[in-house]
Amino acid sequence: MPGTLLWVGGMIYLFLSCWIAFESPASHRLGPLISMGVSFIAILFGFAMAACSGILNGAKRYRMPGARLPAYLGLELLEALLAISCVCVALTAIAMFAKGEPLTGILWTCGEAIVAFLLVRTWRNLRSKGQIWRAELIDQPPPFDPGQ
């Protein structure tokens, strides 16, 4: 539970830090940038805590060979970061249109399309690779037993 709270809280804090950095003048962006770094660290630690809890509790999605687990966890983390990035970029595009800057809004919308495309590709890769890697664990021969 604490890892999940840290993970979700870090994502919310990252969203708020991005918004504050976007709205503040260029001379006052150091504080929000530091906040983004801190929130990213909170996301990493929270995700690691939640993933380790799932691994220790025997979650089905983590039942795969140990060599494949770091890549799977990386894809899961990338998916979460792309999801929060998708929301941040979409809200920035909306703000640009609301301010009466259509050209900048169109550029942010193109960035949103790229982030959304990457999110969908990551989601599909996570699902397909997860199925393949979980099947590898089932297909492995039993370990050698010298007593037999």
mmCIF file of N, CA and C in Angstrom:
data_model
loop_
_atom_site.group_PDB
_atom_site.id
_atom_site.type_symbol
_atom_site.label_atom_id
_atom_site.label_comp_id
_atom_site.label_asym_id
_atom_site.label_seq_id
_atom_site.Cartn_x
_atom_site.Cartn_y
_atom_site.Cartn_z
ATOM 1 N N MET A 1 0.808 -1.192 0.000
ATOM 2 C CA MET A 1 0.000 0.000 0.000
ATOM 3 C C MET A 1 0.866 1.278 0.000
ATOM 4 N N PRO A 2 1.920 1.359 0.825
ATOM 5 C CA PRO A 2 2.728 2.586 0.787
ATOM 6 C C PRO A 2 3.395 2.808 -0.567
ATOM 7 N N GLY A 3 3.832 1.735 -1.218
ATOM 8 C CA GLY A 3 4.453 1.872 -2.525
ATOM 9 C C GLY A 3 3.467 2.393 -3.562
ATOM 10 N N THR A 4 2.252 1.903 -3.512
ATOM 11 C CA THR A 4 1.227 2.363 -4.445
ATOM 12 C C THR A 4 0.901 3.829 -4.203
ATOM 13 N N LEU A 5 0.804 4.214 -2.944
ATOM 14 C CA LEU A 5 0.541 5.624 -2.631
ATOM 15 C C LEU A 5 1.688 6.512 -3.093
ATOM 16 N N LEU A 6 2.918 6.058 -2.901
ATOM 17 C CA LEU A 6 4.073 6.829 -3.349
ATOM 18 C C LEU A 6 4.104 6.925 -4.873
ATOM 19 N N TRP A 7 3.765 5.851 -5.532
ATOM 20 C CA TRP A 7 3.751 5.811 -6.993
ATOM 21 C C TRP A 7 2.682 6.754 -7.553
ATOM 22 N N VAL A 8 1.454 6.623 -7.077
ATOM 23 C CA VAL A 8 0.361 7.471 -7.566
ATOM 24 C C VAL A 8 0.585 8.927 -7.148
ATOM 25 N N GLY A 9 1.037 9.134 -5.914
ATOM 26 C CA GLY A 9 1.325 10.494 -5.460
ATOM 27 C C GLY A 9 2.429 11.141 -6.280
ATOM 28 N N GLY A 10 3.452 10.374 -6.641
ATOM 29 C CA GLY A 10 4.523 10.893 -7.486
ATOM 30 C C GLY A 10 4.022 11.268 -8.868
ATOM 31 N N MET A 11 3.092 10.473 -9.409
ATOM 32 C CA MET A 11 2.543 10.796 -10.724
ATOM 33 C C MET A 11 1.685 12.062 -10.662
ATOM 34 N N ILE A 12 0.914 12.213 -9.614
ATOM 35 C CA ILE A 12 0.116 13.432 -9.455
ATOM 36 C C ILE A 12 1.031 14.635 -9.264
ATOM 37 N N TYR A 13 2.068 14.471 -8.465
ATOM 38 C CA TYR A 13 3.018 15.560 -8.229
ATOM 39 C C TYR A 13 3.779 15.913 -9.506
ATOM 40 N N LEU A 14 4.093 14.910 -10.327
ATOM 41 C CA LEU A 14 4.734 15.169 -11.610
ATOM 42 C C LEU A 14 3.809 15.979 -12.513
ATOM 43 N N PHE A 15 2.545 15.617 -12.538
ATOM 44 C CA PHE A 15 1.574 16.357 -13.328
ATOM 45 C C PHE A 15 1.490 17.811 -12.864
ATOM 46 N N LEU A 16 1.397 18.019 -11.564
ATOM 47 C CA LEU A 16 1.307 19.387 -11.037
ATOM 48 C C LEU A 16 2.601 20.162 -11.291
ATOM 49 N N SER A 17 3.739 19.515 -11.164
ATOM 50 C CA SER A 17 5.021 20.174 -11.427
ATOM 51 C C SER A 17 5.141 20.585 -12.888
ATOM 52 N N CYS A 18 4.686 19.715 -13.786
ATOM 53 C CA CYS A 18 4.711 20.061 -15.212
ATOM 54 C C CYS A 18 3.815 21.261 -15.480
ATOM 55 N N TRP A 19 2.660 21.266 -14.869
ATOM 56 C CA TRP A 19 1.730 22.374 -15.078
ATOM 57 C C TRP A 19 2.305 23.688 -14.536
ATOM 58 N N ILE A 20 2.907 23.640 -13.362
ATOM 59 C CA ILE A 20 3.499 24.847 -12.776
ATOM 60 C C ILE A 20 4.682 25.321 -13.622
ATOM 61 N N ALA A 21 5.493 24.386 -14.110
ATOM 62 C CA ALA A 21 6.628 24.766 -14.961
ATOM 63 C C ALA A 21 6.151 25.398 -16.262
ATOM 64 N N PHE A 22 5.057 24.905 -16.786
ATOM 65 C CA PHE A 22 4.524 25.445 -18.028
ATOM 66 C C PHE A 22 3.961 26.851 -17.814
ATOM 67 N N GLU A 23 3.318 27.069 -16.693
ATOM 68 C CA GLU A 23 2.668 28.355 -16.430
ATOM 69 C C GLU A 23 3.618 29.423 -15.887
ATOM 70 N N SER A 24 4.748 29.025 -15.335
ATOM 71 C CA SER A 24 5.660 30.008 -14.742
ATOM 72 C C SER A 24 6.573 30.604 -15.815
ATOM 73 N N PRO A 25 7.072 31.824 -15.572
ATOM 74 C CA PRO A 25 8.011 32.419 -16.539
ATOM 75 C C PRO A 25 9.333 31.646 -16.544
ATOM 76 N N ALA A 26 10.092 31.845 -17.602
ATOM 77 C CA ALA A 26 11.333 31.088 -17.798
ATOM 78 C C ALA A 26 12.326 31.294 -16.659
ATOM 79 N N SER A 27 12.326 32.453 -16.040
ATOM 80 C CA SER A 27 13.287 32.729 -14.971
ATOM 81 C C SER A 27 12.937 32.022 -13.666
ATOM 82 N N HIS A 28 11.714 31.508 -13.531
ATOM 83 C CA HIS A 28 11.283 30.844 -12.296
ATOM 84 C C HIS A 28 11.009 29.358 -12.489
ATOM 85 N N ARG A 29 11.623 28.731 -13.468
ATOM 86 C CA ARG A 29 11.337 27.326 -13.758
ATOM 87 C C ARG A 29 12.261 26.350 -13.050
ATOM 88 N N LEU A 30 13.264 26.821 -12.340
ATOM 89 C CA LEU A 30 14.186 25.897 -11.669
ATOM 90 C C LEU A 30 13.474 25.093 -10.582
ATOM 91 N N GLY A 31 12.656 25.745 -9.787
ATOM 92 C CA GLY A 31 11.921 25.052 -8.721
ATOM 93 C C GLY A 31 11.021 23.949 -9.256
ATOM 94 N N PRO A 32 10.167 24.232 -10.258
ATOM 95 C CA PRO A 32 9.343 23.158 -10.813
ATOM 96 C C PRO A 32 10.154 22.041 -11.466
ATOM 97 N N LEU A 33 11.296 22.376 -12.054
ATOM 98 C CA LEU A 33 12.130 21.331 -12.646
ATOM 99 C C LEU A 33 12.713 20.412 -11.577
ATOM 100 N N ILE A 34 13.101 20.986 -10.454
ATOM 101 C CA ILE A 34 13.580 20.168 -9.333
ATOM 102 C C ILE A 34 12.438 19.311 -8.801
ATOM 103 N N SER A 35 11.238 19.891 -8.730
ATOM 104 C CA SER A 35 10.062 19.128 -8.294
ATOM 105 C C SER A 35 9.774 17.963 -9.230
ATOM 106 N N MET A 36 9.976 18.178 -10.527
ATOM 107 C CA MET A 36 9.785 17.083 -11.485
ATOM 108 C C MET A 36 10.771 15.953 -11.225
ATOM 109 N N GLY A 37 12.019 16.304 -10.929
ATOM 110 C CA GLY A 37 13.014 15.285 -10.623
ATOM 111 C C GLY A 37 12.664 14.501 -9.371
ATOM 112 N N VAL A 38 12.221 15.216 -8.342
ATOM 113 C CA VAL A 38 11.824 14.560 -7.089
ATOM 114 C C VAL A 38 10.613 13.663 -7.319
ATOM 115 N N SER A 39 9.655 14.146 -8.106
ATOM 116 C CA SER A 39 8.465 13.329 -8.360
ATOM 117 C C SER A 39 8.820 12.101 -9.196
ATOM 118 N N PHE A 40 9.772 12.237 -10.112
ATOM 119 C CA PHE A 40 10.200 11.080 -10.896
ATOM 120 C C PHE A 40 10.858 10.036 -10.000
ATOM 121 N N ILE A 41 11.652 10.482 -9.059
ATOM 122 C CA ILE A 41 12.280 9.556 -8.103
ATOM 123 C C ILE A 41 11.210 8.880 -7.241
ATOM 124 N N ALA A 42 10.202 9.651 -6.824
ATOM 125 C CA ALA A 42 9.102 9.071 -6.043
ATOM 126 C C ALA A 42 8.350 8.031 -6.866
ATOM 127 N N ILE A 43 8.154 8.301 -8.155
ATOM 128 C CA ILE A 43 7.489 7.333 -9.032
ATOM 129 C C ILE A 43 8.312 6.054 -9.125
ATOM 130 N N LEU A 44 9.629 6.192 -9.304
ATOM 131 C CA LEU A 44 10.486 5.011 -9.408
ATOM 132 C C LEU A 44 10.456 4.169 -8.138
ATOM 133 N N PHE A 45 10.615 4.826 -6.985
ATOM 134 C CA PHE A 45 10.605 4.082 -5.729
ATOM 135 C C PHE A 45 9.237 3.465 -5.447
ATOM 136 N N GLY A 46 8.190 4.219 -5.684
ATOM 137 C CA GLY A 46 6.846 3.691 -5.457
ATOM 138 C C GLY A 46 6.538 2.518 -6.373
ATOM 139 N N PHE A 47 6.927 2.641 -7.640
ATOM 140 C CA PHE A 47 6.702 1.532 -8.564
ATOM 141 C C PHE A 47 7.503 0.305 -8.150
ATOM 142 N N ALA A 48 8.750 0.520 -7.752
ATOM 143 C CA ALA A 48 9.581 -0.607 -7.318
ATOM 144 C C ALA A 48 8.982 -1.287 -6.090
ATOM 145 N N MET A 49 8.479 -0.496 -5.153
ATOM 146 C CA MET A 49 7.857 -1.078 -3.958
ATOM 147 C C MET A 49 6.606 -1.875 -4.318
ATOM 148 N N ALA A 50 5.767 -1.310 -5.192
ATOM 149 C CA ALA A 50 4.537 -2.006 -5.577
ATOM 150 C C ALA A 50 4.853 -3.270 -6.386
ATOM 151 N N ALA A 51 5.829 -3.199 -7.277
ATOM 152 C CA ALA A 51 6.196 -4.366 -8.075
ATOM 153 C C ALA A 51 6.799 -5.465 -7.201
ATOM 154 N N CYS A 52 7.660 -5.096 -6.273
ATOM 155 C CA CYS A 52 8.252 -6.102 -5.374
ATOM 156 C C CYS A 52 7.186 -6.745 -4.506
ATOM 157 N N SER A 53 6.225 -5.973 -4.086
ATOM 158 C CA SER A 53 5.122 -6.536 -3.305
ATOM 159 C C SER A 53 4.337 -7.543 -4.147
ATOM 160 N N GLY A 54 4.094 -7.190 -5.411
ATOM 161 C CA GLY A 54 3.399 -8.116 -6.300
ATOM 162 C C GLY A 54 4.207 -9.377 -6.546
ATOM 163 N N ILE A 55 5.518 -9.230 -6.707
ATOM 164 C CA ILE A 55 6.381 -10.397 -6.930
ATOM 165 C C ILE A 55 6.368 -11.308 -5.703
ATOM 166 N N LEU A 56 6.502 -10.707 -4.521
ATOM 167 C CA LEU A 56 6.522 -11.510 -3.297
ATOM 168 C C LEU A 56 5.170 -12.157 -2.999
ATOM 169 N N ASN A 57 4.082 -11.529 -3.437
ATOM 170 C CA ASN A 57 2.749 -12.095 -3.214
ATOM 171 C C ASN A 57 2.348 -13.067 -4.313
ATOM 172 N N GLY A 58 3.214 -13.265 -5.306
ATOM 173 C CA GLY A 58 2.962 -14.254 -6.346
ATOM 174 C C GLY A 58 1.991 -13.797 -7.416
ATOM 175 N N ALA A 59 2.029 -12.524 -7.794
ATOM 176 C CA ALA A 59 1.145 -12.025 -8.847
ATOM 177 C C ALA A 59 1.394 -12.791 -10.147
ATOM 178 N N LYS A 60 0.328 -13.163 -10.832
ATOM 179 C CA LYS A 60 0.450 -13.980 -12.041
ATOM 180 C C LYS A 60 1.209 -13.264 -13.148
ATOM 181 N N ARG A 61 1.100 -11.942 -13.224
ATOM 182 C CA ARG A 61 1.749 -11.246 -14.328
ATOM 183 C C ARG A 61 3.271 -11.213 -14.188
ATOM 184 N N TYR A 62 3.797 -11.512 -12.991
ATOM 185 C CA TYR A 62 5.240 -11.513 -12.784
ATOM 186 C C TYR A 62 5.829 -12.915 -12.799
ATOM 187 N N ARG A 63 5.053 -13.920 -13.137
ATOM 188 C CA ARG A 63 5.564 -15.288 -13.197
ATOM 189 C C ARG A 63 6.214 -15.520 -14.551
ATOM 190 N N MET A 64 7.504 -15.266 -14.592
ATOM 191 C CA MET A 64 8.301 -15.425 -15.811
ATOM 192 C C MET A 64 9.739 -15.664 -15.398
ATOM 193 N N PRO A 65 10.597 -16.068 -16.342
ATOM 194 C CA PRO A 65 12.007 -16.271 -15.993
ATOM 195 C C PRO A 65 12.612 -14.983 -15.424
ATOM 196 N N GLY A 66 13.504 -15.161 -14.479
ATOM 197 C CA GLY A 66 14.113 -14.013 -13.803
ATOM 198 C C GLY A 66 14.856 -13.076 -14.739
ATOM 199 N N ALA A 67 15.398 -13.595 -15.827
ATOM 200 C CA ALA A 67 16.122 -12.748 -16.773
ATOM 201 C C ALA A 67 15.171 -11.822 -17.537
ATOM 202 N N ARG A 68 13.903 -12.189 -17.641
ATOM 203 C CA ARG A 68 12.927 -11.384 -18.384
ATOM 204 C C ARG A 68 12.219 -10.353 -17.497
ATOM 205 N N LEU A 69 12.273 -10.541 -16.204
ATOM 206 C CA LEU A 69 11.522 -9.686 -15.287
ATOM 207 C C LEU A 69 11.938 -8.215 -15.321
ATOM 208 N N PRO A 70 13.240 -7.866 -15.353
ATOM 209 C CA PRO A 70 13.588 -6.437 -15.420
ATOM 210 C C PRO A 70 13.056 -5.736 -16.666
ATOM 211 N N ALA A 71 13.087 -6.425 -17.798
ATOM 212 C CA ALA A 71 12.556 -5.823 -19.031
ATOM 213 C C ALA A 71 11.047 -5.617 -18.920
ATOM 214 N N TYR A 72 10.363 -6.586 -18.332
ATOM 215 C CA TYR A 72 8.912 -6.467 -18.160
ATOM 216 C C TYR A 72 8.575 -5.313 -17.217
ATOM 217 N N LEU A 73 9.310 -5.203 -16.125
ATOM 218 C CA LEU A 73 9.077 -4.102 -15.185
ATOM 219 C C LEU A 73 9.381 -2.754 -15.835
ATOM 220 N N GLY A 74 10.412 -2.711 -16.671
ATOM 221 C CA GLY A 74 10.722 -1.477 -17.392
ATOM 222 C C GLY A 74 9.603 -1.069 -18.332
ATOM 223 N N LEU A 75 9.016 -2.046 -19.022
ATOM 224 C CA LEU A 75 7.889 -1.739 -19.903
ATOM 225 C C LEU A 75 6.680 -1.251 -19.110
ATOM 226 N N GLU A 76 6.445 -1.850 -17.954
ATOM 227 C CA GLU A 76 5.334 -1.385 -17.106
ATOM 228 C C GLU A 76 5.553 0.050 -16.636
ATOM 229 N N LEU A 77 6.769 0.361 -16.224
ATOM 230 C CA LEU A 77 7.077 1.718 -15.774
ATOM 231 C C LEU A 77 6.976 2.703 -16.930
ATOM 232 N N LEU A 78 7.474 2.323 -18.101
ATOM 233 C CA LEU A 78 7.367 3.189 -19.277
ATOM 234 C C LEU A 78 5.909 3.451 -19.627
ATOM 235 N N GLU A 79 5.075 2.437 -19.499
ATOM 236 C CA GLU A 79 3.652 2.610 -19.780
ATOM 237 C C GLU A 79 3.023 3.637 -18.833
ATOM 238 N N ALA A 80 3.358 3.559 -17.563
ATOM 239 C CA ALA A 80 2.808 4.515 -16.594
ATOM 240 C C ALA A 80 3.309 5.932 -16.866
ATOM 241 N N LEU A 81 4.583 6.075 -17.191
ATOM 242 C CA LEU A 81 5.129 7.405 -17.468
ATOM 243 C C LEU A 81 4.561 7.987 -18.760
ATOM 244 N N LEU A 82 4.348 7.155 -19.760
ATOM 245 C CA LEU A 82 3.735 7.649 -20.993
ATOM 246 C C LEU A 82 2.277 8.038 -20.769
ATOM 247 N N ALA A 83 1.591 7.334 -19.882
ATOM 248 C CA ALA A 83 0.200 7.689 -19.591
ATOM 249 C C ALA A 83 0.117 9.067 -18.945
ATOM 250 N N ILE A 84 0.972 9.340 -17.961
ATOM 251 C CA ILE A 84 0.941 10.657 -17.321
ATOM 252 C C ILE A 84 1.428 11.727 -18.295
ATOM 253 N N SER A 85 2.376 11.395 -19.155
ATOM 254 C CA SER A 85 2.841 12.343 -20.168
ATOM 255 C C SER A 85 1.732 12.663 -21.162
ATOM 256 N N CYS A 86 0.948 11.676 -21.497
ATOM 257 C CA CYS A 86 -0.166 11.871 -22.428
ATOM 258 C C CYS A 86 -1.162 12.882 -21.855
ATOM 259 N N VAL A 87 -1.458 12.753 -20.580
ATOM 260 C CA VAL A 87 -2.382 13.693 -19.937
ATOM 261 C C VAL A 87 -1.771 15.088 -19.880
ATOM 262 N N CYS A 88 -0.503 15.189 -19.508
ATOM 263 C CA CYS A 88 0.160 16.500 -19.409
ATOM 264 C C CYS A 88 0.200 17.212 -20.756
ATOM 265 N N VAL A 89 0.552 16.495 -21.806
ATOM 266 C CA VAL A 89 0.644 17.119 -23.123
ATOM 267 C C VAL A 89 -0.739 17.504 -23.634
ATOM 268 N N ALA A 90 -1.742 16.686 -23.374
ATOM 269 C CA ALA A 90 -3.102 17.017 -23.808
ATOM 270 C C ALA A 90 -3.601 18.281 -23.119
ATOM 271 N N LEU A 91 -3.375 18.387 -21.819
ATOM 272 C CA LEU A 91 -3.822 19.587 -21.113
ATOM 273 C C LEU A 91 -3.061 20.830 -21.563
ATOM 274 N N THR A 92 -1.802 20.680 -21.907
ATOM 275 C CA THR A 92 -1.034 21.806 -22.426
ATOM 276 C C THR A 92 -1.576 22.240 -23.784
ATOM 277 N N ALA A 93 -1.916 21.288 -24.629
ATOM 278 C CA ALA A 93 -2.496 21.622 -25.937
ATOM 279 C C ALA A 93 -3.822 22.350 -25.764
ATOM 280 N N ILE A 94 -4.643 21.882 -24.844
ATOM 281 C CA ILE A 94 -5.917 22.543 -24.577
ATOM 282 C C ILE A 94 -5.693 23.959 -24.072
ATOM 283 N N ALA A 95 -4.702 24.136 -23.208
ATOM 284 C CA ALA A 95 -4.398 25.472 -22.683
ATOM 285 C C ALA A 95 -3.924 26.405 -23.789
ATOM 286 N N MET A 96 -3.157 25.877 -24.736
ATOM 287 C CA MET A 96 -2.690 26.711 -25.842
ATOM 288 C C MET A 96 -3.854 27.189 -26.708
ATOM 289 N N PHE A 97 -4.799 26.298 -26.978
ATOM 290 C CA PHE A 97 -5.967 26.708 -27.756
ATOM 291 C C PHE A 97 -6.805 27.713 -26.978
ATOM 292 N N ALA A 98 -6.911 27.517 -25.650
ATOM 293 C CA ALA A 98 -7.695 28.436 -24.827
ATOM 294 C C ALA A 98 -7.056 29.823 -24.750
ATOM 295 N N LYS A 99 -5.733 29.896 -24.823
ATOM 296 C CA LYS A 99 -5.035 31.180 -24.781
ATOM 297 C C LYS A 99 -5.095 31.910 -26.122
ATOM 298 N N GLY A 100 -5.601 31.248 -27.144
ATOM 299 C CA GLY A 100 -5.683 31.879 -28.451
ATOM 300 C C GLY A 100 -4.425 31.726 -29.277
ATOM 301 N N GLU A 101 -3.667 30.682 -29.037
ATOM 302 C CA GLU A 101 -2.451 30.400 -29.801
ATOM 303 C C GLU A 101 -2.649 29.094 -30.579
ATOM 304 N N PRO A 102 -3.353 29.157 -31.718
ATOM 305 C CA PRO A 102 -3.687 27.911 -32.419
ATOM 306 C C PRO A 102 -2.482 27.181 -33.002
ATOM 307 N N LEU A 103 -1.477 27.898 -33.484
ATOM 308 C CA LEU A 103 -0.318 27.223 -34.070
ATOM 309 C C LEU A 103 0.444 26.431 -33.006
ATOM 310 N N THR A 104 0.650 27.034 -31.853
ATOM 311 C CA THR A 104 1.313 26.327 -30.757
ATOM 312 C C THR A 104 0.459 25.157 -30.275
ATOM 313 N N GLY A 105 -0.855 25.368 -30.253
ATOM 314 C CA GLY A 105 -1.765 24.287 -29.873
ATOM 315 C C GLY A 105 -1.695 23.114 -30.832
ATOM 316 N N ILE A 106 -1.559 23.406 -32.115
ATOM 317 C CA ILE A 106 -1.443 22.335 -33.115
ATOM 318 C C ILE A 106 -0.130 21.571 -32.915
ATOM 319 N N LEU A 107 0.941 22.286 -32.608
ATOM 320 C CA LEU A 107 2.217 21.609 -32.346
ATOM 321 C C LEU A 107 2.119 20.702 -31.124
ATOM 322 N N TRP A 108 1.477 21.188 -30.066
ATOM 323 C CA TRP A 108 1.293 20.357 -28.871
ATOM 324 C C TRP A 108 0.382 19.167 -29.176
ATOM 325 N N THR A 109 -0.602 19.359 -30.049
ATOM 326 C CA THR A 109 -1.478 18.256 -30.434
ATOM 327 C C THR A 109 -0.702 17.197 -31.213
ATOM 328 N N CYS A 110 0.218 17.627 -32.077
ATOM 329 C CA CYS A 110 1.077 16.662 -32.780
ATOM 330 C C CYS A 110 1.947 15.891 -31.781
ATOM 331 N N GLY A 111 2.461 16.594 -30.782
ATOM 332 C CA GLY A 111 3.212 15.922 -29.714
ATOM 333 C C GLY A 111 2.336 14.939 -28.948
ATOM 334 N N GLU A 112 1.078 15.307 -28.738
ATOM 335 C CA GLU A 112 0.133 14.410 -28.067
ATOM 336 C C GLU A 112 -0.083 13.147 -28.889
ATOM 337 N N ALA A 113 -0.196 13.307 -30.198
ATOM 338 C CA ALA A 113 -0.384 12.145 -31.065
ATOM 339 C C ALA A 113 0.813 11.206 -30.979
ATOM 340 N N ILE A 114 2.008 11.763 -30.929
ATOM 341 C CA ILE A 114 3.215 10.941 -30.824
ATOM 342 C C ILE A 114 3.253 10.196 -29.489
ATOM 343 N N VAL A 115 2.955 10.913 -28.405
ATOM 344 C CA VAL A 115 2.968 10.279 -27.087
ATOM 345 C C VAL A 115 1.887 9.201 -26.999
ATOM 346 N N ALA A 116 0.702 9.477 -27.551
ATOM 347 C CA ALA A 116 -0.370 8.485 -27.534
ATOM 348 C C ALA A 116 0.002 7.256 -28.362
ATOM 349 N N PHE A 117 0.653 7.471 -29.500
ATOM 350 C CA PHE A 117 1.111 6.350 -30.315
ATOM 351 C C PHE A 117 2.118 5.499 -29.547
ATOM 352 N N LEU A 118 3.071 6.158 -28.894
ATOM 353 C CA LEU A 118 4.062 5.420 -28.100
ATOM 354 C C LEU A 118 3.405 4.665 -26.945
ATOM 355 N N LEU A 119 2.392 5.259 -26.339
ATOM 356 C CA LEU A 119 1.675 4.591 -25.251
ATOM 357 C C LEU A 119 0.974 3.331 -25.747
ATOM 358 N N VAL A 120 0.307 3.426 -26.884
ATOM 359 C CA VAL A 120 -0.392 2.257 -27.431
ATOM 360 C C VAL A 120 0.598 1.169 -27.819
ATOM 361 N N ARG A 121 1.708 1.548 -28.445
ATOM 362 C CA ARG A 121 2.726 0.555 -28.825
ATOM 363 C C ARG A 121 3.334 -0.119 -27.591
ATOM 364 N N THR A 122 3.596 0.667 -26.566
ATOM 365 C CA THR A 122 4.152 0.097 -25.339
ATOM 366 C C THR A 122 3.149 -0.851 -24.697
ATOM 367 N N TRP A 123 1.884 -0.464 -24.674
ATOM 368 C CA TRP A 123 0.846 -1.311 -24.091
ATOM 369 C C TRP A 123 0.761 -2.640 -24.842
ATOM 370 N N ARG A 124 0.780 -2.579 -26.171
ATOM 371 C CA ARG A 124 0.720 -3.814 -26.969
ATOM 372 C C ARG A 124 1.966 -4.677 -26.768
ATOM 373 N N ASN A 125 3.134 -4.049 -26.746
ATOM 374 C CA ASN A 125 4.367 -4.811 -26.514
ATOM 375 C C ASN A 125 4.376 -5.442 -25.140
ATOM 376 N N LEU A 126 3.894 -4.728 -24.147
ATOM 377 C CA LEU A 126 3.846 -5.259 -22.784
ATOM 378 C C LEU A 126 2.959 -6.500 -22.727
ATOM 379 N N ARG A 127 1.811 -6.444 -23.371
ATOM 380 C CA ARG A 127 0.902 -7.583 -23.342
ATOM 381 C C ARG A 127 1.478 -8.774 -24.114
ATOM 382 N N SER A 128 1.998 -8.527 -25.306
ATOM 383 C CA SER A 128 2.500 -9.653 -26.107
ATOM 384 C C SER A 128 3.768 -10.253 -25.507
ATOM 385 N N LYS A 129 4.704 -9.395 -25.102
ATOM 386 C CA LYS A 129 5.934 -9.907 -24.494
ATOM 387 C C LYS A 129 5.635 -10.614 -23.175
ATOM 388 N N GLY A 130 4.696 -10.085 -22.412
ATOM 389 C CA GLY A 130 4.332 -10.724 -21.150
ATOM 390 C C GLY A 130 3.815 -12.136 -21.364
ATOM 391 N N GLN A 131 2.967 -12.323 -22.370
ATOM 392 C CA GLN A 131 2.453 -13.662 -22.659
ATOM 393 C C GLN A 131 3.573 -14.598 -23.098
ATOM 394 N N ILE A 132 4.448 -14.103 -23.950
ATOM 395 C CA ILE A 132 5.559 -14.932 -24.439
ATOM 396 C C ILE A 132 6.489 -15.303 -23.290
ATOM 397 N N TRP A 133 6.827 -14.334 -22.459
ATOM 398 C CA TRP A 133 7.776 -14.585 -21.378
ATOM 399 C C TRP A 133 7.175 -15.460 -20.293
ATOM 400 N N ARG A 134 5.879 -15.336 -20.022
ATOM 401 C CA ARG A 134 5.250 -16.235 -19.052
ATOM 402 C C ARG A 134 5.206 -17.660 -19.593
ATOM 403 N N ALA A 135 5.023 -17.800 -20.896
ATOM 404 C CA ALA A 135 5.023 -19.129 -21.507
ATOM 405 C C ALA A 135 6.414 -19.765 -21.453
ATOM 406 N N GLU A 136 7.460 -18.950 -21.498
ATOM 407 C CA GLU A 136 8.824 -19.480 -21.386
ATOM 408 C C GLU A 136 9.041 -20.172 -20.051
ATOM 409 N N LEU A 137 8.439 -19.655 -19.000
ATOM 410 C CA LEU A 137 8.597 -20.268 -17.682
ATOM 411 C C LEU A 137 7.946 -21.644 -17.648
ATOM 412 N N ILE A 138 6.833 -21.785 -18.326
ATOM 413 C CA ILE A 138 6.137 -23.068 -18.357
ATOM 414 C C ILE A 138 6.896 -24.069 -19.219
ATOM 415 N N ASP A 139 7.516 -23.593 -20.306
ATOM 416 C CA ASP A 139 8.207 -24.479 -21.247
ATOM 417 C C ASP A 139 9.602 -24.894 -20.797
ATOM 418 N N GLN A 140 10.117 -24.334 -19.719
ATOM 419 C CA GLN A 140 11.460 -24.675 -19.280
ATOM 420 C C GLN A 140 11.501 -26.087 -18.722
ATOM 421 N N PRO A 141 12.567 -26.821 -19.029
ATOM 422 C CA PRO A 141 12.695 -28.160 -18.450
ATOM 423 C C PRO A 141 12.983 -28.038 -16.943
ATOM 424 N N PRO A 142 12.627 -29.051 -16.199
ATOM 425 C CA PRO A 142 12.903 -28.991 -14.749
ATOM 426 C C PRO A 142 14.410 -28.954 -14.489
ATOM 427 N N PRO A 143 14.819 -28.365 -13.377
ATOM 428 C CA PRO A 143 16.259 -28.313 -13.079
ATOM 429 C C PRO A 143 16.822 -29.719 -12.867
ATOM 430 N N PHE A 144 18.123 -29.847 -13.148
ATOM 431 C CA PHE A 144 18.800 -31.142 -13.018
ATOM 432 C C PHE A 144 18.867 -31.550 -11.557
ATOM 433 N N ASP A 145 18.468 -32.764 -11.278
ATOM 434 C CA ASP A 145 18.521 -33.310 -9.911
ATOM 435 C C ASP A 145 19.528 -34.447 -9.903
ATOM 436 N N PRO A 146 20.687 -34.270 -9.254
ATOM 437 C CA PRO A 146 21.704 -35.328 -9.291
ATOM 438 C C PRO A 146 21.309 -36.570 -8.519
ATOM 439 N N GLY A 147 20.267 -36.507 -7.699
ATOM 440 C CA GLY A 147 19.860 -37.682 -6.924
ATOM 441 C C GLY A 147 19.060 -38.670 -7.734
ATOM 442 N N GLN A 148 18.660 -38.354 -8.932
ATOM 443 C CA GLN A 148 17.851 -39.272 -9.738
ATOM 444 C C GLN A 148 18.681 -40.173 -10.585
#
